[in-house]
Amino acid sequence: MREIIWLVPLIPLLSSLALMLGSASFSRWIIGGLGAGSVGLAALLTLLSGIDFLAQPQPYQTTLWTWMQVANFSASISFYFDGLTLVMMSVITGVGFLIHLFSTEFMQEDASYARYFAYLNMFVAAMLILVMADNLLLLYLGWEGVGVCSYLLVGFWYQNSANGQAARKAFVVTRIGDTAMALGLFLLFTSLGTLDIQQMVVEANNLWLVGDMLPVVACLLLLGGAVGKSAQLPLHTWLPDAMAGPTPVSALIHAATMVTAGVYLIARTHGLFLLAPSAMMVVAVLGIATSLMAAFTALMQSDIKRILAYSTISQIGYMFLALGVGAWTAGIFHLMTHAFFKALLFLGSGAIIHCLHHEHNIFKMGGLRSKMPVTFWSFMIGSAALAALPFTAGFFSKDQILLQAYQLPEYGIWLWLAGLLGALLTAIYSFRLVFVVFYGKANTQPDKEVGWRMAMPLSALCLLSLIGGYFIIPVQDVFPEALHGHPAHWVEYISISVPLIGVAVAYLLFYSKRLNINPLVQSAVGSKLGEFWRIGWAVDRLYDGLFVRPYYAVSALLKSESVDGFYALVVSVNQCVNRWLSQSQNGQMRWYLVSMVAGLILLLTLALQISPEAS
C-alpha cells in the first residue's frame, strides 16, 4: 500500500474533473455515486494504508516527480506518511465520506447538483495534498487549494448577493494569514536552505538555539497563516458568515477539516515551535482568548448554524491552547474527536433546516424531540460530546488539554481556569440549543423525517462521538513526550464537574425555567453587554471602521483622478474615428472606387514628395 498512497488524493481529484466535464450527460445517481463513491474509495485506501502502517509503524516518503528546480532550490511532488498524516487522512476521508453521503439526499433537489460535488471533491483532494505533503511548498499548494474551494462552496448559491459577499470575506480575510505564511516560507528557505519539513527541522536545530530571534519570527509568521485558516483572533470574523453555504459544506470545511489546517500546520512544524517558547505562549494565549470570546458570543446567537460556527471557533481555540502548552497529542486528539461531534451537530442542524422549510431561528423551532427522533438523539449525543460530558469523545480529549495546561509552569493555573470557564459556557450554550429546539412548544412543524442517506451518516457519527475517546492515535513517535506526572485528583474532579454544572444551569434556565435572570438581562448593563456579545464583541464593526470604509473612500477618490482623463480622451478619439470609418462603409461600389483612387493619388503624391529624385 505504501507505493500507491498517492492514489488517495488523486481519486477525488479525478472525480471532480469528471463531474466538471461530463455532468451534462450524467444522471443524479451517477453524480452522487461519483461524488460520494470516490471519497469512500479514498477512505478505504486510507484504512488499508493505516493497517499496513500500524503493522510496521515507520514513517515513509513517496516521491512522484520533481516539481521545480531553480538554482539551489528544488521542490518535489512527494508525500510523507506517519501517524499524524494517518490521523488527518482518516478524518478527511472518513468523516468526508459520511458528509458526502448525507449530501446526496440533502442536495438532491438542487439544480447545481453536479457542480456541488465537483467543488466538494476538489476540496477533499486539496486538503489531502495539504496533510500529505512532505515539503512546505506543496503544503502551501494544498493550503491555497482549500481556500479557493472554500470560496466556491461558501458562495455556492451565488444568486443571493449576501452569499457572494460572505465568500469574498472568507477569501480576503484568510489571504491576510496566507500572506504571513508565505513570508514565513521565504524566511525559512533563506535561513535554512530547504522547505522539506523533516530536513528543515534538523537544520533549524543545528543552526538555532532555543529563544533565538529567527525561529520566533518564523513561527509567528507561520502562526499568522494558522490563525487565518483556523479562524482564530483576530482573523476569525470570516467563519460565522461562511455559514451561508450549504450545511454539509459547513460540516466538512468549517468544522471537520479546513479550519483544522492551522492546527495541523503548527503540529507538523512543532520542531520549529519548540525553539520558540515565546511563540508557543502566544499560541496558547490566542487560543484561550478566542475560545472564551466565541463561547460568550455563542450564548447570544439565535441562528442554529451561527451557534455552531462560534462553537467551532471556540473548540479550535482549545486545540491552539493544547499546542501552546506542548500538549501536542491532546491537541490532535481533540481535533479528531471534534471532527466527529461537530460534523454530527452540523449535519443534525442541516436535517432540521431541511425538514423545517429552511428555518434557522431556534426560537421558531421547539418540540422536535418526538417528531424527529433520529435528529434529536444526534443532537443530544453531539451536544454531550461538545460539552465534554463524562465518557463521551469530547470528554477524553478536552480533559487531557486542561490537565496538561494546569501542569504548565508559571501561567498554567490561569490557562486552566480560563479553560474551565470556556467548558462551563460550552455546556450552557450546547444544551440551550437542545432544550430550545427539541423541547417545549412546537412553533414550526417538520414536513418529513430524514431518509436513510441522511440517517446513516448521523448514526455513524453518533457512534464515533460516543466511542471516539477510546481510540489511541498513533502519534507517539511524532511528538515529544507530554509533561510527566499527574496533577492532584481534585484538579481532575473539578474539570469533570464543570461541564455537569453547565448542563444543570442550562436546564434551570431553558427547560424548567426555575432560574430567572430576565431582570439581569434586561437591565441597562445586561442588555448592552448581551448586544455586545451578540455582535461578536463588535470586531466586525471595528474592522469596518478601520479598514473597509476607508478603503472604499480611497477607491472613490481614485476613481475620479485626473490621470484617467488622458485615457478617456484616447478612448473618445478612437470611438470618433470608428464612427467615421463606419459611415464610409455604405455598400456603394462607386464610393469604394473613388476612395481607392483618392488613396492611391495621395500615396503617390507623398512618395514623390519624399523622393523627388524619383521624378
Coordinates of C-alpha atoms in Angstrom, one line a residue:
M1 CA 0.0 0.0 0.0
R2 CA 2.9 2.4 0.6
E3 CA 3.6 2.6 -3.1
I4 CA 0.1 3.7 -4.1
I5 CA -0.6 6.2 -1.3
W6 CA -0.7 8.9 -4.0
L7 CA -4.0 7.5 -5.2
V8 CA -5.8 8.8 -2.1
P9 CA -5.8 12.5 -3.3
L10 CA -5.9 11.5 -7.0
I11 CA -9.2 9.7 -6.9
P12 CA -11.3 12.6 -5.6
L13 CA -9.5 15.0 -7.9
L14 CA -10.3 12.8 -11.0
S15 CA -13.9 12.6 -9.8
S16 CA -14.1 16.4 -9.6
L17 CA -12.7 16.8 -13.1
A18 CA -15.2 14.2 -14.4
L19 CA -18.1 16.0 -12.8
M20 CA -17.0 19.3 -14.3
L21 CA -16.6 18.0 -17.8
G22 CA -19.3 15.4 -18.1
S23 CA -22.1 16.4 -15.7
A24 CA -24.5 17.3 -18.6
S25 CA -24.7 13.6 -19.6
F26 CA -24.8 12.2 -16.0
S27 CA -27.9 11.2 -14.1
R28 CA -28.2 12.3 -10.5
W29 CA -27.5 8.7 -9.3
I30 CA -24.2 8.7 -11.3
I31 CA -23.3 12.2 -10.0
G32 CA -24.0 11.1 -6.4
G33 CA -22.1 7.8 -6.9
L34 CA -19.1 9.6 -8.3
G35 CA -19.1 12.3 -5.6
A36 CA -19.6 10.1 -2.6
G37 CA -18.0 6.9 -4.1
S38 CA -14.7 8.5 -4.9
V39 CA -14.3 9.8 -1.3
G40 CA -15.4 6.4 0.0
L41 CA -12.7 4.7 -2.1
A42 CA -10.1 7.1 -0.8
A43 CA -11.3 6.3 2.8
L44 CA -10.9 2.6 2.0
L45 CA -7.3 3.1 0.7
T46 CA -6.6 5.2 3.8
L47 CA -7.8 2.3 6.0
L48 CA -5.6 -0.2 4.2
S49 CA -2.6 2.1 4.4
G50 CA -3.3 2.6 8.1
I51 CA -3.4 -1.1 8.7
D52 CA -0.1 -1.5 6.8
F53 CA 1.5 1.4 8.8
L54 CA 0.4 0.1 12.2
A55 CA 1.9 -3.3 11.4
Q56 CA 5.2 -1.5 10.7
P57 CA 5.0 1.9 12.3
Q58 CA 7.8 3.5 10.4
P59 CA 7.3 6.8 8.6
Y60 CA 7.9 6.7 4.8
Q61 CA 8.2 9.1 1.9
T62 CA 6.9 8.6 -1.7
T63 CA 8.3 10.9 -4.4
L64 CA 6.4 11.1 -7.7
W65 CA 8.4 13.7 -9.7
T66 CA 10.4 16.9 -9.3
W67 CA 8.0 19.8 -9.4
M68 CA 10.5 22.6 -9.9
Q69 CA 14.3 23.2 -9.7
V70 CA 15.8 26.7 -9.7
A71 CA 19.4 27.2 -8.7
N72 CA 19.8 25.6 -5.3
F73 CA 16.0 25.3 -4.7
S74 CA 14.2 22.1 -5.5
A75 CA 10.7 21.0 -4.7
S76 CA 9.1 17.6 -5.4
I77 CA 5.6 16.3 -5.6
S78 CA 6.2 13.9 -2.7
F79 CA 4.2 12.7 0.2
Y80 CA 5.2 11.9 3.8
F81 CA 3.2 9.3 5.8
D82 CA 3.4 8.9 9.5
G83 CA 1.0 8.7 12.4
L84 CA -0.1 12.3 12.2
T85 CA -0.7 12.0 8.5
L86 CA -2.8 8.9 9.1
V87 CA -5.0 10.7 11.7
M88 CA -5.6 13.6 9.4
M89 CA -6.3 11.5 6.3
S90 CA -8.7 9.3 8.3
V91 CA -10.6 12.3 9.4
I92 CA -10.7 13.9 6.0
T93 CA -11.8 10.8 4.1
G94 CA -13.8 9.0 6.8
V95 CA -15.9 12.0 8.0
G96 CA -15.8 13.4 4.5
F97 CA -17.4 10.2 3.1
L98 CA -20.2 10.4 5.6
I99 CA -20.8 14.1 4.8
H100 CA -20.8 13.3 1.0
L101 CA -23.4 10.5 1.6
F102 CA -25.5 12.9 3.6
S103 CA -25.2 15.4 0.8
T104 CA -26.6 13.0 -1.8
E105 CA -30.1 13.4 -0.1
F106 CA -29.7 16.9 1.3
M107 CA -28.8 18.5 -2.1
Q108 CA -30.9 16.1 -4.3
E109 CA -33.3 18.8 -5.5
D110 CA -30.6 21.4 -6.2
A111 CA -30.2 22.4 -9.8
S112 CA -26.4 22.5 -9.5
Y113 CA -26.1 19.0 -8.0
A114 CA -23.0 18.1 -10.1
R115 CA -21.3 21.5 -9.5
Y116 CA -21.7 20.9 -5.8
F117 CA -20.0 17.6 -5.8
A118 CA -17.3 18.8 -8.2
Y119 CA -16.3 21.6 -5.7
L120 CA -16.6 19.3 -2.7
N121 CA -14.4 16.6 -4.2
M122 CA -11.8 19.2 -5.3
F123 CA -11.7 20.4 -1.7
V124 CA -11.1 16.9 -0.4
A125 CA -8.3 16.4 -2.9
A126 CA -6.7 19.8 -1.9
M127 CA -7.0 19.0 1.8
L128 CA -5.4 15.6 1.4
I129 CA -2.5 17.2 -0.5
L130 CA -2.1 19.7 2.4
V131 CA -1.7 17.0 5.1
M132 CA 0.3 14.5 3.0
A133 CA 2.9 17.0 1.6
D134 CA 6.5 16.4 2.7
N135 CA 7.5 20.0 1.9
L136 CA 6.0 23.3 2.8
L137 CA 5.7 24.5 -0.8
L138 CA 3.4 21.5 -1.7
L139 CA 1.6 22.0 1.6
Y140 CA 1.1 25.7 0.6
L141 CA -0.4 24.5 -2.7
G142 CA -3.0 22.4 -0.9
W143 CA -3.4 25.3 1.6
E144 CA -4.4 27.7 -1.2
G145 CA -6.5 25.0 -2.9
V146 CA -8.8 24.6 0.1
G147 CA -9.0 28.4 0.2
V148 CA -10.3 28.5 -3.4
C149 CA -12.7 25.6 -2.8
S150 CA -14.0 27.3 0.4
Y151 CA -14.7 30.4 -1.6
L152 CA -16.6 28.4 -4.3
L153 CA -18.6 26.5 -1.7
V154 CA -19.5 29.3 0.6
G155 CA -20.8 31.3 -2.4
F156 CA -22.3 28.2 -3.9
W157 CA -25.8 29.8 -4.0
Y158 CA -24.4 32.9 -5.7
Q159 CA -27.8 34.1 -6.9
N160 CA -28.1 35.7 -3.4
S161 CA -25.6 38.6 -3.2
A162 CA -25.2 38.0 0.5
N163 CA -23.6 34.6 -0.2
G164 CA -21.2 36.1 -2.6
Q165 CA -20.2 38.7 0.0
A166 CA -19.6 36.0 2.6
A167 CA -17.5 34.1 0.2
R168 CA -15.4 37.2 -0.7
K169 CA -15.0 38.0 3.0
A170 CA -13.7 34.4 3.7
F171 CA -11.3 34.6 0.8
V172 CA -9.9 38.1 1.7
V173 CA -9.6 37.5 5.4
T174 CA -7.8 34.2 5.1
R175 CA -5.5 35.8 2.4
I176 CA -4.1 38.0 5.2
G177 CA -2.9 35.0 7.1
D178 CA -1.7 33.3 3.9
T179 CA 0.5 36.3 3.1
A180 CA 2.1 36.0 6.6
M181 CA 2.6 32.3 6.0
A182 CA 4.3 32.9 2.6
L183 CA 6.7 35.4 4.2
G184 CA 7.5 32.7 6.8
L185 CA 8.3 30.2 4.0
F186 CA 10.7 32.8 2.4
L187 CA 12.4 33.3 5.7
L188 CA 12.8 29.6 6.4
F189 CA 14.2 28.9 3.0
T190 CA 16.7 31.8 3.0
S191 CA 17.8 30.8 6.5
L192 CA 17.8 27.0 6.3
G193 CA 18.1 26.4 2.5
T194 CA 15.2 23.9 2.3
L195 CA 11.5 23.7 2.6
D196 CA 11.5 19.9 3.1
I197 CA 9.8 19.6 6.5
Q198 CA 11.9 16.9 8.1
Q199 CA 15.2 18.3 6.8
M200 CA 14.2 21.8 7.7
V201 CA 13.6 20.9 11.4
V202 CA 17.0 19.2 11.6
E203 CA 18.8 22.2 10.1
A204 CA 16.9 24.5 12.4
N205 CA 18.0 22.6 15.5
N206 CA 21.6 22.6 14.2
L207 CA 21.7 26.4 13.4
W208 CA 19.4 28.0 16.0
L209 CA 19.3 27.9 19.8
V210 CA 16.1 27.9 21.9
G211 CA 14.8 31.5 22.1
D212 CA 16.7 32.9 19.1
M213 CA 15.0 35.7 17.2
L214 CA 14.8 34.0 13.8
P215 CA 12.8 30.9 14.9
V216 CA 10.5 33.2 16.9
V217 CA 9.8 35.4 13.8
A218 CA 9.4 32.4 11.5
C219 CA 7.0 30.7 14.0
L220 CA 4.9 33.9 14.4
L221 CA 4.6 34.2 10.6
L222 CA 3.5 30.5 10.3
L223 CA 1.1 31.3 13.2
G224 CA -0.3 34.1 11.1
G225 CA -1.3 31.6 8.4
A226 CA -2.7 29.2 11.0
V227 CA -4.8 32.0 12.7
G228 CA -6.3 32.9 9.3
K229 CA -7.2 29.4 8.2
S230 CA -8.4 28.2 11.6
A231 CA -10.4 31.3 12.3
Q232 CA -8.7 32.5 15.5
L233 CA -8.4 36.0 16.8
P234 CA -8.0 38.4 15.2
L235 CA -8.9 36.7 11.8
H236 CA -11.9 34.8 13.0
T237 CA -14.6 37.0 11.5
W238 CA -15.0 35.1 8.2
L239 CA -16.2 31.8 9.8
P240 CA -19.7 32.8 11.1
D241 CA -20.6 34.5 7.8
A242 CA -19.3 31.4 5.9
M243 CA -22.4 29.6 7.2
A244 CA -24.1 31.0 4.0
G245 CA -23.0 27.9 2.1
P246 CA -25.0 24.6 2.2
T247 CA -25.0 23.0 5.6
P248 CA -22.9 19.9 4.6
V249 CA -20.3 22.3 3.5
S250 CA -20.2 23.8 6.9
A251 CA -19.9 20.3 8.4
L252 CA -16.9 19.3 6.1
I253 CA -15.0 22.5 5.5
H254 CA -15.8 24.7 8.5
A255 CA -16.0 22.1 11.3
A256 CA -14.1 18.9 10.4
T257 CA -11.3 19.7 8.0
M258 CA -10.3 23.2 6.7
V259 CA -10.4 25.0 10.0
T260 CA -8.1 22.4 11.5
A261 CA -5.5 23.1 8.8
G262 CA -3.8 25.7 11.1
V263 CA -3.7 23.3 13.9
Y264 CA -2.1 20.7 11.6
L265 CA 0.5 23.2 10.4
I266 CA 1.7 24.1 13.9
A267 CA 1.7 20.4 14.9
R268 CA 3.6 19.4 11.8
T269 CA 6.2 22.1 12.4
H270 CA 6.4 21.6 16.2
G271 CA 10.1 21.1 15.9
L272 CA 10.4 24.8 15.0
F273 CA 8.0 25.9 17.7
L274 CA 10.0 24.1 20.4
L275 CA 12.8 26.5 19.5
A276 CA 10.5 29.5 20.1
P277 CA 8.8 29.2 23.6
S278 CA 7.5 32.8 23.4
A279 CA 5.7 31.9 20.1
M280 CA 4.2 28.9 21.8
M281 CA 2.9 31.1 24.6
V282 CA 1.4 33.4 22.0
V283 CA -0.4 30.3 20.5
A284 CA -1.8 29.3 23.9
V285 CA -3.0 32.8 24.8
L286 CA -4.5 33.4 21.4
G287 CA -6.3 30.0 21.7
I288 CA -7.8 30.5 25.1
A289 CA -8.8 34.1 24.3
T290 CA -10.5 33.1 21.1
S291 CA -12.2 30.2 22.9
L292 CA -13.8 32.5 25.6
M293 CA -14.7 35.2 23.1
A294 CA -16.5 32.7 20.8
A295 CA -18.2 30.9 23.8
F296 CA -19.7 34.2 25.1
T297 CA -20.9 35.1 21.6
A298 CA -22.5 31.6 21.0
L299 CA -24.6 32.2 24.1
M300 CA -26.4 35.1 22.5
Q301 CA -27.0 33.7 19.0
S302 CA -30.4 32.6 17.7
D303 CA -29.3 31.2 14.3
I304 CA -28.7 27.5 14.7
K305 CA -25.7 27.4 12.3
R306 CA -24.1 30.5 13.8
I307 CA -24.2 29.0 17.2
L308 CA -22.3 26.0 15.9
A309 CA -19.9 28.3 13.9
Y310 CA -18.9 30.2 17.1
S311 CA -18.7 26.8 18.8
T312 CA -16.2 25.7 16.2
I313 CA -14.1 28.8 16.7
S314 CA -14.1 28.1 20.5
Q315 CA -13.1 24.5 20.1
I316 CA -10.3 25.3 17.7
G317 CA -9.1 27.7 20.4
Y318 CA -8.8 24.7 22.8
M319 CA -6.6 23.0 20.2
F320 CA -4.4 26.0 20.0
L321 CA -4.2 26.0 23.8
A322 CA -3.0 22.4 23.7
L323 CA -0.4 23.2 21.1
G324 CA 0.8 26.2 23.0
V325 CA 1.3 24.3 26.3
G326 CA 3.1 21.4 24.5
A327 CA 0.2 19.0 24.7
W328 CA 0.7 18.0 21.1
T329 CA -1.0 14.6 21.3
A330 CA -4.0 16.0 23.2
G331 CA -4.4 18.8 20.6
I332 CA -4.5 16.3 17.7
F333 CA -6.8 14.0 19.7
H334 CA -9.3 16.9 20.2
L335 CA -9.0 17.7 16.5
M336 CA -10.2 14.1 15.7
T337 CA -13.0 13.9 18.3
H338 CA -14.2 17.4 17.4
A339 CA -14.5 16.3 13.8
F340 CA -16.8 13.6 14.9
F341 CA -19.2 15.5 17.1
K342 CA -19.1 18.8 15.3
A343 CA -19.9 17.2 11.9
L344 CA -22.7 15.4 13.7
L345 CA -24.1 18.6 15.0
F346 CA -23.8 20.4 11.7
L347 CA -25.5 17.6 9.8
G348 CA -28.1 17.4 12.5
S349 CA -28.8 21.1 12.0
G350 CA -28.9 20.5 8.3
A351 CA -31.6 17.9 8.8
I352 CA -33.6 20.3 10.9
I353 CA -33.3 23.1 8.4
H354 CA -34.1 20.6 5.6
C355 CA -37.3 19.4 7.3
L356 CA -38.4 22.8 8.7
H357 CA -38.8 24.7 5.5
H358 CA -35.2 26.2 5.7
E359 CA -35.9 27.8 9.1
H360 CA -32.7 28.8 11.0
N361 CA -34.1 30.6 14.1
I362 CA -34.0 28.3 17.1
F363 CA -36.8 30.2 18.8
K364 CA -39.1 29.4 15.9
M365 CA -38.5 25.6 16.4
G366 CA -39.3 23.7 19.6
G367 CA -40.9 20.3 20.3
L368 CA -39.0 18.3 17.7
R369 CA -38.0 15.6 20.2
S370 CA -40.8 13.2 19.2
K371 CA -41.2 14.4 15.6
M372 CA -37.6 13.9 14.6
P373 CA -36.2 11.2 16.9
V374 CA -33.1 10.5 14.8
T375 CA -32.1 14.1 14.7
F376 CA -32.9 14.5 18.4
W377 CA -30.6 11.8 19.5
S378 CA -27.9 13.0 17.1
F379 CA -28.1 16.5 18.8
M380 CA -28.2 15.0 22.3
I381 CA -25.1 12.9 21.7
G382 CA -23.3 15.6 19.8
S383 CA -24.0 18.2 22.4
A384 CA -22.9 15.9 25.2
A385 CA -19.6 15.3 23.4
L386 CA -19.2 19.1 22.7
A387 CA -19.9 19.8 26.4
A388 CA -17.3 17.2 27.3
L389 CA -19.7 15.2 29.5
P390 CA -18.0 12.1 31.0
F391 CA -17.3 9.1 28.8
T392 CA -18.1 10.9 25.5
A393 CA -15.4 11.5 22.9
G394 CA -15.0 15.2 23.8
F395 CA -14.5 14.4 27.5
F396 CA -11.3 12.5 27.0
S397 CA -9.6 14.9 24.6
K398 CA -10.7 18.2 26.4
D399 CA -9.8 16.7 29.8
Q400 CA -6.3 15.9 28.6
I401 CA -5.8 19.5 27.4
L402 CA -7.0 21.1 30.6
L403 CA -4.9 18.8 32.8
Q404 CA -1.7 19.4 30.8
A405 CA -2.4 23.2 30.8
Y406 CA -2.6 23.1 34.6
Q407 CA 0.9 21.5 34.7
L408 CA 2.5 24.3 32.8
P409 CA 4.9 26.3 35.0
E410 CA 4.1 29.9 35.8
Y411 CA 0.9 30.6 33.9
G412 CA -0.6 27.1 33.8
I413 CA -3.2 27.7 36.6
W414 CA -4.6 30.8 34.8
L415 CA -4.8 28.9 31.5
W416 CA -6.6 26.1 33.3
L417 CA -9.1 28.4 35.0
A418 CA -9.8 30.1 31.7
G419 CA -10.3 26.7 30.1
L420 CA -12.7 25.7 32.8
L421 CA -14.7 28.9 32.2
G422 CA -14.9 28.0 28.5
A423 CA -16.0 24.5 29.4
L424 CA -18.8 25.9 31.5
L425 CA -20.0 28.2 28.8
T426 CA -19.8 25.4 26.2
A427 CA -22.1 23.2 28.3
I428 CA -24.6 26.0 28.7
Y429 CA -24.9 27.1 25.1
S430 CA -24.8 23.4 23.9
F431 CA -27.8 22.4 26.0
R432 CA -29.5 25.7 25.5
L433 CA -29.7 24.6 21.9
V434 CA -31.0 21.2 22.8
F435 CA -33.7 22.4 25.2
V436 CA -34.9 25.2 22.9
V437 CA -35.0 23.2 19.7
F438 CA -36.3 19.8 20.9
Y439 CA -38.4 20.6 24.0
G440 CA -41.3 22.9 24.7
K441 CA -43.9 24.1 22.3
A442 CA -43.6 23.3 18.6
N443 CA -43.6 26.5 16.7
T444 CA -42.8 25.0 13.2
Q445 CA -43.9 21.6 12.1
P446 CA -41.5 19.4 10.1
D447 CA -42.8 18.3 6.8
K448 CA -40.8 15.0 6.9
E449 CA -38.2 13.0 8.7
V450 CA -34.7 12.3 7.3
G451 CA -34.2 9.5 4.8
W452 CA -31.7 6.7 5.1
R453 CA -28.9 8.6 3.3
M454 CA -29.1 11.3 5.9
A455 CA -29.9 8.9 8.9
M456 CA -26.9 6.6 8.2
P457 CA -24.2 9.2 8.5
L458 CA -25.9 10.7 11.6
S459 CA -25.9 7.2 13.2
A460 CA -22.3 6.5 12.4
L461 CA -21.2 9.9 13.7
C462 CA -23.3 9.3 16.9
L463 CA -21.3 6.1 17.5
L464 CA -18.0 7.8 16.8
S465 CA -18.9 10.7 19.2
L466 CA -19.5 8.2 21.9
I467 CA -16.6 5.8 21.4
G468 CA -14.1 8.1 19.7
G469 CA -12.5 9.0 23.0
Y470 CA -11.3 5.4 23.4
F471 CA -9.2 5.5 20.2
I472 CA -5.5 5.6 20.6
I473 CA -4.0 7.8 17.9
P474 CA -0.6 6.6 16.5
V475 CA 1.4 9.8 17.1
Q476 CA 3.7 8.7 19.9
D477 CA 6.7 8.8 17.6
V478 CA 5.8 12.1 16.1
F479 CA 5.7 14.4 19.1
P480 CA 8.0 14.6 22.2
E481 CA 6.6 13.2 25.4
A482 CA 4.0 15.2 27.2
L483 CA 4.5 16.6 30.7
H484 CA 5.2 13.8 33.2
G485 CA 3.2 13.1 36.3
H486 CA -0.4 13.8 37.1
P487 CA -2.0 16.8 38.9
A488 CA -3.8 16.3 42.2
H489 CA -7.1 14.4 42.0
W490 CA -9.1 17.5 42.9
V491 CA -7.9 19.2 39.7
E492 CA -9.4 16.4 37.6
Y493 CA -12.6 16.3 39.7
I494 CA -13.2 20.0 39.0
S495 CA -12.5 19.5 35.3
I496 CA -15.1 16.8 35.2
S497 CA -17.7 18.7 37.4
V498 CA -17.7 22.0 35.5
P499 CA -19.5 20.7 32.3
L500 CA -22.1 19.0 34.5
I501 CA -22.7 22.3 36.3
G502 CA -23.1 23.9 32.9
V503 CA -25.8 21.4 31.8
A504 CA -27.6 22.0 35.1
V505 CA -27.6 25.7 34.6
A506 CA -28.9 25.3 31.1
Y507 CA -31.6 23.0 32.4
L508 CA -32.7 25.6 35.0
L509 CA -32.6 28.4 32.5
F510 CA -34.1 27.0 29.4
Y511 CA -36.1 23.9 30.3
S512 CA -37.6 24.1 33.8
K513 CA -37.2 27.9 33.8
R514 CA -36.7 27.8 37.6
L515 CA -33.8 30.2 37.3
N516 CA -35.0 33.6 36.1
I517 CA -32.3 36.0 35.0
N518 CA -34.5 38.3 33.0
P519 CA -34.1 41.3 35.3
L520 CA -30.3 41.0 34.9
V521 CA -30.5 40.5 31.1
Q522 CA -33.0 43.4 30.7
S523 CA -31.0 45.8 32.9
A524 CA -29.1 48.6 31.2
V525 CA -25.7 47.0 31.7
G526 CA -27.0 43.5 30.9
S527 CA -28.7 44.5 27.7
K528 CA -25.7 46.4 26.4
L529 CA -23.4 43.5 27.3
G530 CA -25.7 41.0 25.7
E531 CA -25.8 43.1 22.5
F532 CA -22.0 43.4 22.6
W533 CA -21.6 39.6 22.8
R534 CA -24.3 39.0 20.2
I535 CA -22.4 41.1 17.5
G536 CA -19.2 39.2 18.2
W537 CA -17.6 41.7 20.5
A538 CA -18.0 44.3 17.7
V539 CA -14.9 43.1 15.9
D540 CA -16.6 43.3 12.5
R541 CA -17.7 46.9 13.3
L542 CA -14.1 47.7 14.3
Y543 CA -12.7 46.3 11.0
D544 CA -15.4 48.1 9.1
G545 CA -14.4 51.4 10.6
L546 CA -10.6 50.9 10.4
F547 CA -10.3 49.2 7.0
V548 CA -13.4 48.6 4.9
R549 CA -14.9 52.1 4.8
P550 CA -11.6 53.9 4.4
Y551 CA -10.7 51.5 1.6
Y552 CA -14.0 52.3 -0.2
A553 CA -13.4 56.0 0.4
V554 CA -9.9 55.9 -1.1
S555 CA -11.3 53.9 -4.0
A556 CA -14.0 56.5 -4.7
L557 CA -11.3 59.2 -4.8
L558 CA -9.0 57.3 -7.1
K559 CA -12.0 56.5 -9.4
S560 CA -12.1 60.2 -10.5
E561 CA -8.4 61.0 -10.5
S562 CA -7.2 63.3 -13.3
V563 CA -4.8 60.9 -15.0
D564 CA -7.8 58.9 -16.1
G565 CA -8.9 61.8 -18.3
F566 CA -6.0 61.1 -20.7
Y567 CA -7.1 57.5 -21.2
A568 CA -10.7 58.6 -21.5
L569 CA -9.6 61.0 -24.3
V570 CA -7.8 58.2 -26.1
V571 CA -11.0 56.1 -25.9
S572 CA -13.1 59.0 -27.2
V573 CA -10.8 59.7 -30.2
N574 CA -10.8 56.0 -31.2
Q575 CA -14.6 55.9 -30.9
C576 CA -14.9 59.0 -33.1
V577 CA -12.6 57.6 -35.8
N578 CA -14.5 54.3 -35.6
R579 CA -17.8 56.2 -36.3
W580 CA -16.2 58.0 -39.3
L581 CA -14.9 54.8 -40.8
S582 CA -18.2 53.0 -40.2
Q583 CA -20.0 55.7 -42.2
S584 CA -17.7 55.1 -45.2
Q585 CA -18.8 51.5 -45.4
N586 CA -22.1 52.3 -47.2
G587 CA -22.2 49.4 -49.7
Q588 CA -21.9 51.6 -52.8
M589 CA -19.2 50.3 -55.3
R590 CA -18.7 53.8 -56.9
W591 CA -17.8 55.2 -53.5
Y592 CA -15.3 52.4 -52.8
L593 CA -13.6 53.0 -56.3
V594 CA -13.4 56.8 -55.7
S595 CA -11.9 56.1 -52.2
M596 CA -9.3 53.7 -53.7
V597 CA -8.3 56.1 -56.4
A598 CA -8.1 59.1 -54.0
G599 CA -6.0 57.0 -51.7
L600 CA -3.7 55.9 -54.5
I601 CA -3.2 59.5 -55.6
L602 CA -2.4 60.5 -52.0
L603 CA 0.1 57.8 -51.7
L604 CA 1.8 58.7 -55.0
T605 CA 1.9 62.3 -54.0
L606 CA 3.5 61.5 -50.7
A607 CA 6.1 59.2 -52.4
L608 CA 7.1 61.9 -54.9
Q609 CA 7.4 64.5 -52.1
I610 CA 9.6 62.2 -50.1
S611 CA 11.8 61.1 -53.0
P612 CA 12.0 64.0 -55.6
E613 CA 14.9 62.4 -57.4
A614 CA 12.5 59.6 -58.4
S615 CA 10.7 62.1 -60.7

